[in-house]
Short mmCIF file of C-alpha atoms and ligand atoms in Angstrom, two decimals:
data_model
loop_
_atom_site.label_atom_id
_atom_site.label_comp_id
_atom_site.label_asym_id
_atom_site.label_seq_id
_atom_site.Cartn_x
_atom_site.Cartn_y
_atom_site.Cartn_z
CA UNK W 99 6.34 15.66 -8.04
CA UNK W 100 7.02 17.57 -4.78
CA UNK W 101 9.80 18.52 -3.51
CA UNK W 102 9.04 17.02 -0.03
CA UNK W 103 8.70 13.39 -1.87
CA UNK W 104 11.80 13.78 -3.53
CA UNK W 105 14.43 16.11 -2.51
CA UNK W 106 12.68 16.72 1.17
CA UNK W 107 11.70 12.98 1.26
CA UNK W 108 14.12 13.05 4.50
CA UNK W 109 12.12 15.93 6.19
CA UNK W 110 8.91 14.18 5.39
CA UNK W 111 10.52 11.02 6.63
CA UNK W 112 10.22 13.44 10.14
CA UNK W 113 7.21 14.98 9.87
CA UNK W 114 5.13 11.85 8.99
CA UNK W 115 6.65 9.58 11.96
CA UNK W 116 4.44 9.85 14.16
CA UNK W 117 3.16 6.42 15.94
CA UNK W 118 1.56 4.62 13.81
CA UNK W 119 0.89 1.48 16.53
CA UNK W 120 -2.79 1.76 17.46
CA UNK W 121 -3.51 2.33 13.89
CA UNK W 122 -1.32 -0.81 12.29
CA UNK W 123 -3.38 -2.67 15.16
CA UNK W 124 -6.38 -2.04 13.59
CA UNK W 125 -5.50 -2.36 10.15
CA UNK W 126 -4.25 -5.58 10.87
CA UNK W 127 -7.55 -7.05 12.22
CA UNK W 128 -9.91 -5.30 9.90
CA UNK W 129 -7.65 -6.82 7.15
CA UNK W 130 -8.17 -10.48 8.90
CA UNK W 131 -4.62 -10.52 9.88
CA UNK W 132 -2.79 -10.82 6.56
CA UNK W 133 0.32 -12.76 5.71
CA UNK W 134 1.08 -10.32 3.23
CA UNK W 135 0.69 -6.67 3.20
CA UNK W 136 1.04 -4.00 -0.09
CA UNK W 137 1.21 -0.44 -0.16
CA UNK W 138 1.14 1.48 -2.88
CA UNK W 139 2.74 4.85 -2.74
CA UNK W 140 4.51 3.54 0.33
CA UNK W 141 6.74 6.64 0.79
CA UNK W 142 9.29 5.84 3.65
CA UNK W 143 7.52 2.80 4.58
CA UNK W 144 6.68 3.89 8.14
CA UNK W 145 3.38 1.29 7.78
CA UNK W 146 4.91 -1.31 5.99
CA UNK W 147 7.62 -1.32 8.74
CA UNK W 148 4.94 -1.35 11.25
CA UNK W 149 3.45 -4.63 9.46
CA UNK W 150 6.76 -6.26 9.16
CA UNK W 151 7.16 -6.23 12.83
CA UNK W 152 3.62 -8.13 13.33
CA UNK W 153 5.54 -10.72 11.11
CA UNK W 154 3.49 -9.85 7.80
CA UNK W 155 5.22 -10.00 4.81
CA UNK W 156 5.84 -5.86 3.19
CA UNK W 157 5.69 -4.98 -0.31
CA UNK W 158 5.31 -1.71 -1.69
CA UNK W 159 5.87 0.87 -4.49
CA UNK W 160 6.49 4.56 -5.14
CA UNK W 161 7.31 6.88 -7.88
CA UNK W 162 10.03 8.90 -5.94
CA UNK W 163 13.62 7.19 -5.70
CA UNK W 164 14.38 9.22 -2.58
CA UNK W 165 10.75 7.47 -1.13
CA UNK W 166 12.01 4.01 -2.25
CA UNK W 167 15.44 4.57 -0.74
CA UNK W 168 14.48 5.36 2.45
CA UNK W 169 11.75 2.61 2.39
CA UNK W 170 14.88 -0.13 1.52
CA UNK W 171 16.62 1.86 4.67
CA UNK W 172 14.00 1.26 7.09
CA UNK W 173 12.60 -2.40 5.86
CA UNK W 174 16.47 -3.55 4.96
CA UNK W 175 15.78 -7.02 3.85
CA UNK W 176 12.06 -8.24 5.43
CA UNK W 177 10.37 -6.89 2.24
CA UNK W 178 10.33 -5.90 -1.47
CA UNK W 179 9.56 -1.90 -2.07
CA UNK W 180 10.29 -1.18 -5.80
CA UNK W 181 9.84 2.30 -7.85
CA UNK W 182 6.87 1.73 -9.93
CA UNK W 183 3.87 3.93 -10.79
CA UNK W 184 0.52 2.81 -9.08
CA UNK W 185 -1.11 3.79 -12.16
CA UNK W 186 0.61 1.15 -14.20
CA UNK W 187 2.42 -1.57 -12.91
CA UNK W 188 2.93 -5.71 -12.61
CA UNK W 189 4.49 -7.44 -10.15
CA UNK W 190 3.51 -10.45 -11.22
CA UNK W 191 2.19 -11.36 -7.63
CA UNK W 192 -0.75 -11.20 -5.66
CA UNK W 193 -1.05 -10.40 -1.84
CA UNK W 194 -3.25 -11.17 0.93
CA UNK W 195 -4.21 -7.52 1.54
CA UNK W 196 -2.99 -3.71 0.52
CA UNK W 197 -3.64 -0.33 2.22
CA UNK W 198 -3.44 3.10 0.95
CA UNK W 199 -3.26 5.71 3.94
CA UNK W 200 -3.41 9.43 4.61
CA UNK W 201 -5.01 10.50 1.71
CA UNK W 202 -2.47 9.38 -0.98
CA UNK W 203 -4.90 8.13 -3.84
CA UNK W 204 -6.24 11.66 -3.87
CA UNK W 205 -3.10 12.34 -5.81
CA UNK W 206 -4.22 10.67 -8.32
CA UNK W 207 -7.12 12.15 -11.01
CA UNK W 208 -10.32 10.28 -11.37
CA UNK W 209 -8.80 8.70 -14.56
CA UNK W 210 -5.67 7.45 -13.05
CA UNK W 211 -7.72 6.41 -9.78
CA UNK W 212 -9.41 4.07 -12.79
CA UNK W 213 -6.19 2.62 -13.62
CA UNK W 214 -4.70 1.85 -10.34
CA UNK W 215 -7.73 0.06 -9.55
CA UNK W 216 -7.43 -1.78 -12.70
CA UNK W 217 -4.32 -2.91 -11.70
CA UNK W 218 -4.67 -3.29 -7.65
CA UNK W 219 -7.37 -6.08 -8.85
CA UNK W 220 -4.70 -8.52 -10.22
CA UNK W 221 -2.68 -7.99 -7.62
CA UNK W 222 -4.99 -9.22 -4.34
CA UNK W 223 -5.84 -12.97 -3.71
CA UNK W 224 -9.46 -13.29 -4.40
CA UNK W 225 -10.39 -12.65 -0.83
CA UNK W 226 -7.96 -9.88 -0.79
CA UNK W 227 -8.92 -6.60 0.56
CA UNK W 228 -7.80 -2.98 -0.33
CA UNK W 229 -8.52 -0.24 2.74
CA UNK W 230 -8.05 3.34 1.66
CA UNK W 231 -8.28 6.37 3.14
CA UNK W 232 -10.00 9.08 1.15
CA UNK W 233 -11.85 11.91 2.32
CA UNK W 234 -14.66 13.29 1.07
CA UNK W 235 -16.28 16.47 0.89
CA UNK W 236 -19.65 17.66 1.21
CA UNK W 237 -19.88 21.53 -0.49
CA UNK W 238 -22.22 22.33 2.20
CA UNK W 239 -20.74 21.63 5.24
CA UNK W 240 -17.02 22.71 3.94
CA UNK W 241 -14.91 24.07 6.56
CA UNK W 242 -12.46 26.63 4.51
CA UNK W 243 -10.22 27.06 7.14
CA UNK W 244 -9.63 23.53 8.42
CA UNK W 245 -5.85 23.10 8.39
CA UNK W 246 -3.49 20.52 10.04
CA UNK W 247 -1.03 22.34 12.06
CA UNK W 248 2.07 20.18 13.96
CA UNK W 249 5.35 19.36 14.75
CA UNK W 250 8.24 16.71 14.79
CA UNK W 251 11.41 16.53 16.05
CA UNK W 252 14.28 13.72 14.68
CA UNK W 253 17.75 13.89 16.34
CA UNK W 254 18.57 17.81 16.37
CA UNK W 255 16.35 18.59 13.61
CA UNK W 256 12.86 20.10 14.32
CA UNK W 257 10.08 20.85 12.26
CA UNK W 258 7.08 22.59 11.97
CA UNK W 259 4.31 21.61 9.21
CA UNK W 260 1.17 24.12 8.44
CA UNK W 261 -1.40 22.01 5.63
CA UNK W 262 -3.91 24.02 4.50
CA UNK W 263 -6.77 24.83 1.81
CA UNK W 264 -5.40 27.51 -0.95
CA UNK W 265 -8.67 26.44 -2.59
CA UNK W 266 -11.28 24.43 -3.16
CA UNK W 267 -12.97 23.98 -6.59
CA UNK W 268 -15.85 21.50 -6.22
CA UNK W 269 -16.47 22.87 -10.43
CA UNK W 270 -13.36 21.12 -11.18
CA UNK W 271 -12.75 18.75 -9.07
CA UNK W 272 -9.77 19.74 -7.28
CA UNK W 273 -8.64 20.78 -4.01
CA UNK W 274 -5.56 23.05 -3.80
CA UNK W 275 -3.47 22.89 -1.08
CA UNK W 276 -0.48 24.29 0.28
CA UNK W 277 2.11 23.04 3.00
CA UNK W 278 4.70 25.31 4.61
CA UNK W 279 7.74 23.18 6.78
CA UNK W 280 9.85 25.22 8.82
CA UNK W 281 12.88 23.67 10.18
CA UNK W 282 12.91 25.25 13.88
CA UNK W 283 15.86 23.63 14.79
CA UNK W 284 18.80 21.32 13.48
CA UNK W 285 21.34 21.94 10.39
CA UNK W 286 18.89 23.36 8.10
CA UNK W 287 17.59 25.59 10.74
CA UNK W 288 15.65 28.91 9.39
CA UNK W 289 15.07 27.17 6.23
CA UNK W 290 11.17 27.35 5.04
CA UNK W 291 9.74 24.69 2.01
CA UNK W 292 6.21 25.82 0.81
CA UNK W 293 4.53 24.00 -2.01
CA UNK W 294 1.26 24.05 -3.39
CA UNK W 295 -0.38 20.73 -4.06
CA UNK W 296 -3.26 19.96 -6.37
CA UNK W 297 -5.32 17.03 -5.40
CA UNK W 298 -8.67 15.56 -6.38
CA UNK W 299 -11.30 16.60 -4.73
CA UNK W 300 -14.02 13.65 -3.81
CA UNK W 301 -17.56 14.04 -2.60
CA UNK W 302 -19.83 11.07 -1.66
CA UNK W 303 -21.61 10.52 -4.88
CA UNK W 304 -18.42 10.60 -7.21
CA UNK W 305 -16.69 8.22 -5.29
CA UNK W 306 -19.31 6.05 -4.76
CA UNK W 307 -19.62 6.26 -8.94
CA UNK W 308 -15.84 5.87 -9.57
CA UNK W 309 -16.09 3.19 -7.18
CA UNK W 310 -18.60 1.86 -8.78
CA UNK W 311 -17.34 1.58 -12.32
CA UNK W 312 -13.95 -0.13 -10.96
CA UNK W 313 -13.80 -3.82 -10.08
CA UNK W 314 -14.07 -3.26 -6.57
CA UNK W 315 -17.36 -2.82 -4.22
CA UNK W 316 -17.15 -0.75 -1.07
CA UNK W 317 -18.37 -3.49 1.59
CA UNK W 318 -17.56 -0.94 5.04
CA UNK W 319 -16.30 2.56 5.64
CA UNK W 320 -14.73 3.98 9.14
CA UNK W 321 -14.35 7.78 10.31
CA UNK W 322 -11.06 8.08 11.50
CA UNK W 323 -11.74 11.36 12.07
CA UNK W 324 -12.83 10.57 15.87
CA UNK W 325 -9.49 9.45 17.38
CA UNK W 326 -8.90 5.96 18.36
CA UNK W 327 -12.84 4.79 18.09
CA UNK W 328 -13.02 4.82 14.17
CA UNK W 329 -17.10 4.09 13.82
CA UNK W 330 -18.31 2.44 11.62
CA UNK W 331 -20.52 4.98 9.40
CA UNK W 332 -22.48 5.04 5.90
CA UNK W 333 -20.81 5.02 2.68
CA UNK W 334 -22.41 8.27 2.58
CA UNK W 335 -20.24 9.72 4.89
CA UNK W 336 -18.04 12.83 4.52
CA UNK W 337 -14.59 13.87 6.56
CA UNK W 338 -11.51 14.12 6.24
CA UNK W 339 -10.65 10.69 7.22
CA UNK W 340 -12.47 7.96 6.09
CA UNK W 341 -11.48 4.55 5.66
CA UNK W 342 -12.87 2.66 2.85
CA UNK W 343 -12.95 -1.15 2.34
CA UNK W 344 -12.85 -1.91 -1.10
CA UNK W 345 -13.28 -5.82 -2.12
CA UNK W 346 -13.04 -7.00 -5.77
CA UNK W 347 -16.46 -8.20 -6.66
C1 LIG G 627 1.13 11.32 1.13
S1 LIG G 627 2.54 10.36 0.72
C2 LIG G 627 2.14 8.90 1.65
C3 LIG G 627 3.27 7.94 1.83
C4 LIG G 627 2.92 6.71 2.67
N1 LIG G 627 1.75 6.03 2.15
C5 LIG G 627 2.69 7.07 4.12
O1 LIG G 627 1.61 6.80 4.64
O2 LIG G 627 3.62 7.64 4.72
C6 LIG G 627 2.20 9.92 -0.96
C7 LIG G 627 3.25 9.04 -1.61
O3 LIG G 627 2.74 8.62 -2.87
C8 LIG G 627 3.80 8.64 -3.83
N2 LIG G 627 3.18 8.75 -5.17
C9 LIG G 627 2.52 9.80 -5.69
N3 LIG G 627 2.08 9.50 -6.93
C10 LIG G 627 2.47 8.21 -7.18
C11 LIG G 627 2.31 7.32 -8.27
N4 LIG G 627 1.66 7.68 -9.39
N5 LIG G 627 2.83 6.07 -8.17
C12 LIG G 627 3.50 5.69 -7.05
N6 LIG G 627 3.70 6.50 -5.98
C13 LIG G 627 3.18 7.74 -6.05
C14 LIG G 627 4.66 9.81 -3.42
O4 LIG G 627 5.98 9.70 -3.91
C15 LIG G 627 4.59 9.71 -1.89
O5 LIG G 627 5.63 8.94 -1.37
#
């Protein structure tokens, strides 16, 4: 696993705080306003903390200890964040909703993507819904040299975050990226973290089929790619950052 979910889970912490207010907001509603809210692959819990504080009950899981610590840090006791693989887990509950943001599923290969679905299923009421965020990518219309470029600042410590594309194999599958943090400022100062991160790559028609052979349906999808309106568009859709809603069936 990364270093940035484990040793540099503190500097993601940063980087990743931005407000998530407006977006909680509309989670919230297109959820139907949830009593209970799970993520998994929570990270810091930065959403689940958001939820809490609409007085929804938080529950999530993540692989990285550092990632469950901090969650425990920032939740203290309003909800229940365990370390637990979202490709096999039970916690012998079920909740009124889940949500998987910012492209975290795509860690996952199509296999394991199988799995967790197997086992979100039995753990949403029957009326539960699951809202992911998964881009997808049309070969055609492929920008190479999108990137996400930005920065954060936490006490004294400043940071600066460059994503981009090393590669994209649509053969395979796989999208390689790679993330450079510099800390500008603060007591790490100078130092630089690169990684390269292999994630699966999704276009329209093999999510629609992994989708499909899960025990979910896709009833809506949203572009967040178009701050702050988030249309409604076709399952059909590619960008970035779609939102799907997945329902079991
Ligand atoms: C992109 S981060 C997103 C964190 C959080 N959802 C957020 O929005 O800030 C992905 C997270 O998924 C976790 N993760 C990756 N693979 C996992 C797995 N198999 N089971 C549980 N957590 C996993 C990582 O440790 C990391 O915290």
């Amino acid at each position: 696993m990364t270093r940035l979910y484990t040793d540099d889970a503190e500097l993601y912490d940063i980087l990743f705080d931005w407000d998530v207010e407006e977006e909680v907001d509309w989670l919230f509603e297109r959820l139907g306003q949830p009593a209970s809210v799970f993520e998994p692959g929570c990270g810091s819990g930065r959403m689940l903390e958001s939820f809490a504080r609409r007085g929804v009950e938080p529950a999530g899981i993540d692989l990285s200890p550092q990632m469950v610590e901090l969650a425990h840090r920032r939740l203290g006791d309003r909800g229940h964040v365990t370390l637990d693989d979202m490709t096999d887990f039970d916690l012998g509950r079920t909740f009124e909703a889940a949500i998987s943001p910012i492209n975290t599923l795509l860690h996952l290969t199509p296999e394991q993507l199988a799995r967790h679905l197997d086992c979100m299923v039995h753990h949403l009421e029957p009326r539960g819904c699951y809202l992911v965020q998964v881009g997808l990518i049309d070969p055609a219309s492929h920008d190479p040299f999108a990137g996400s470029h930005w920065e954060e600042s936490r006490g004294d410590t400043k940071l600066r975050a460059d994503w981009t594309d090393e590669e994209v194999d649509f053969a395979r599958g796989v999208s390689r990226q790679r993330s450079r943090i510099e800390v500008l400022e603060g007591p790490r100062a100078g130092e630089v973290i690169e990684e390269i991160h292999d994630m699966t790559l999704w276009m329209p028609e093999t999510w629609a089929a992994a989708i499909a052979a899960s025990p979910f349906e896709e009833t809506e999808t949203y572009d967040a790619g178009k701050k702050g309106s988030r249309p409604r568009v076709d399952a059909s859709a590619t960008g970035g950052l779609l939102w799907h809603l997945l329902v079991p069936r």
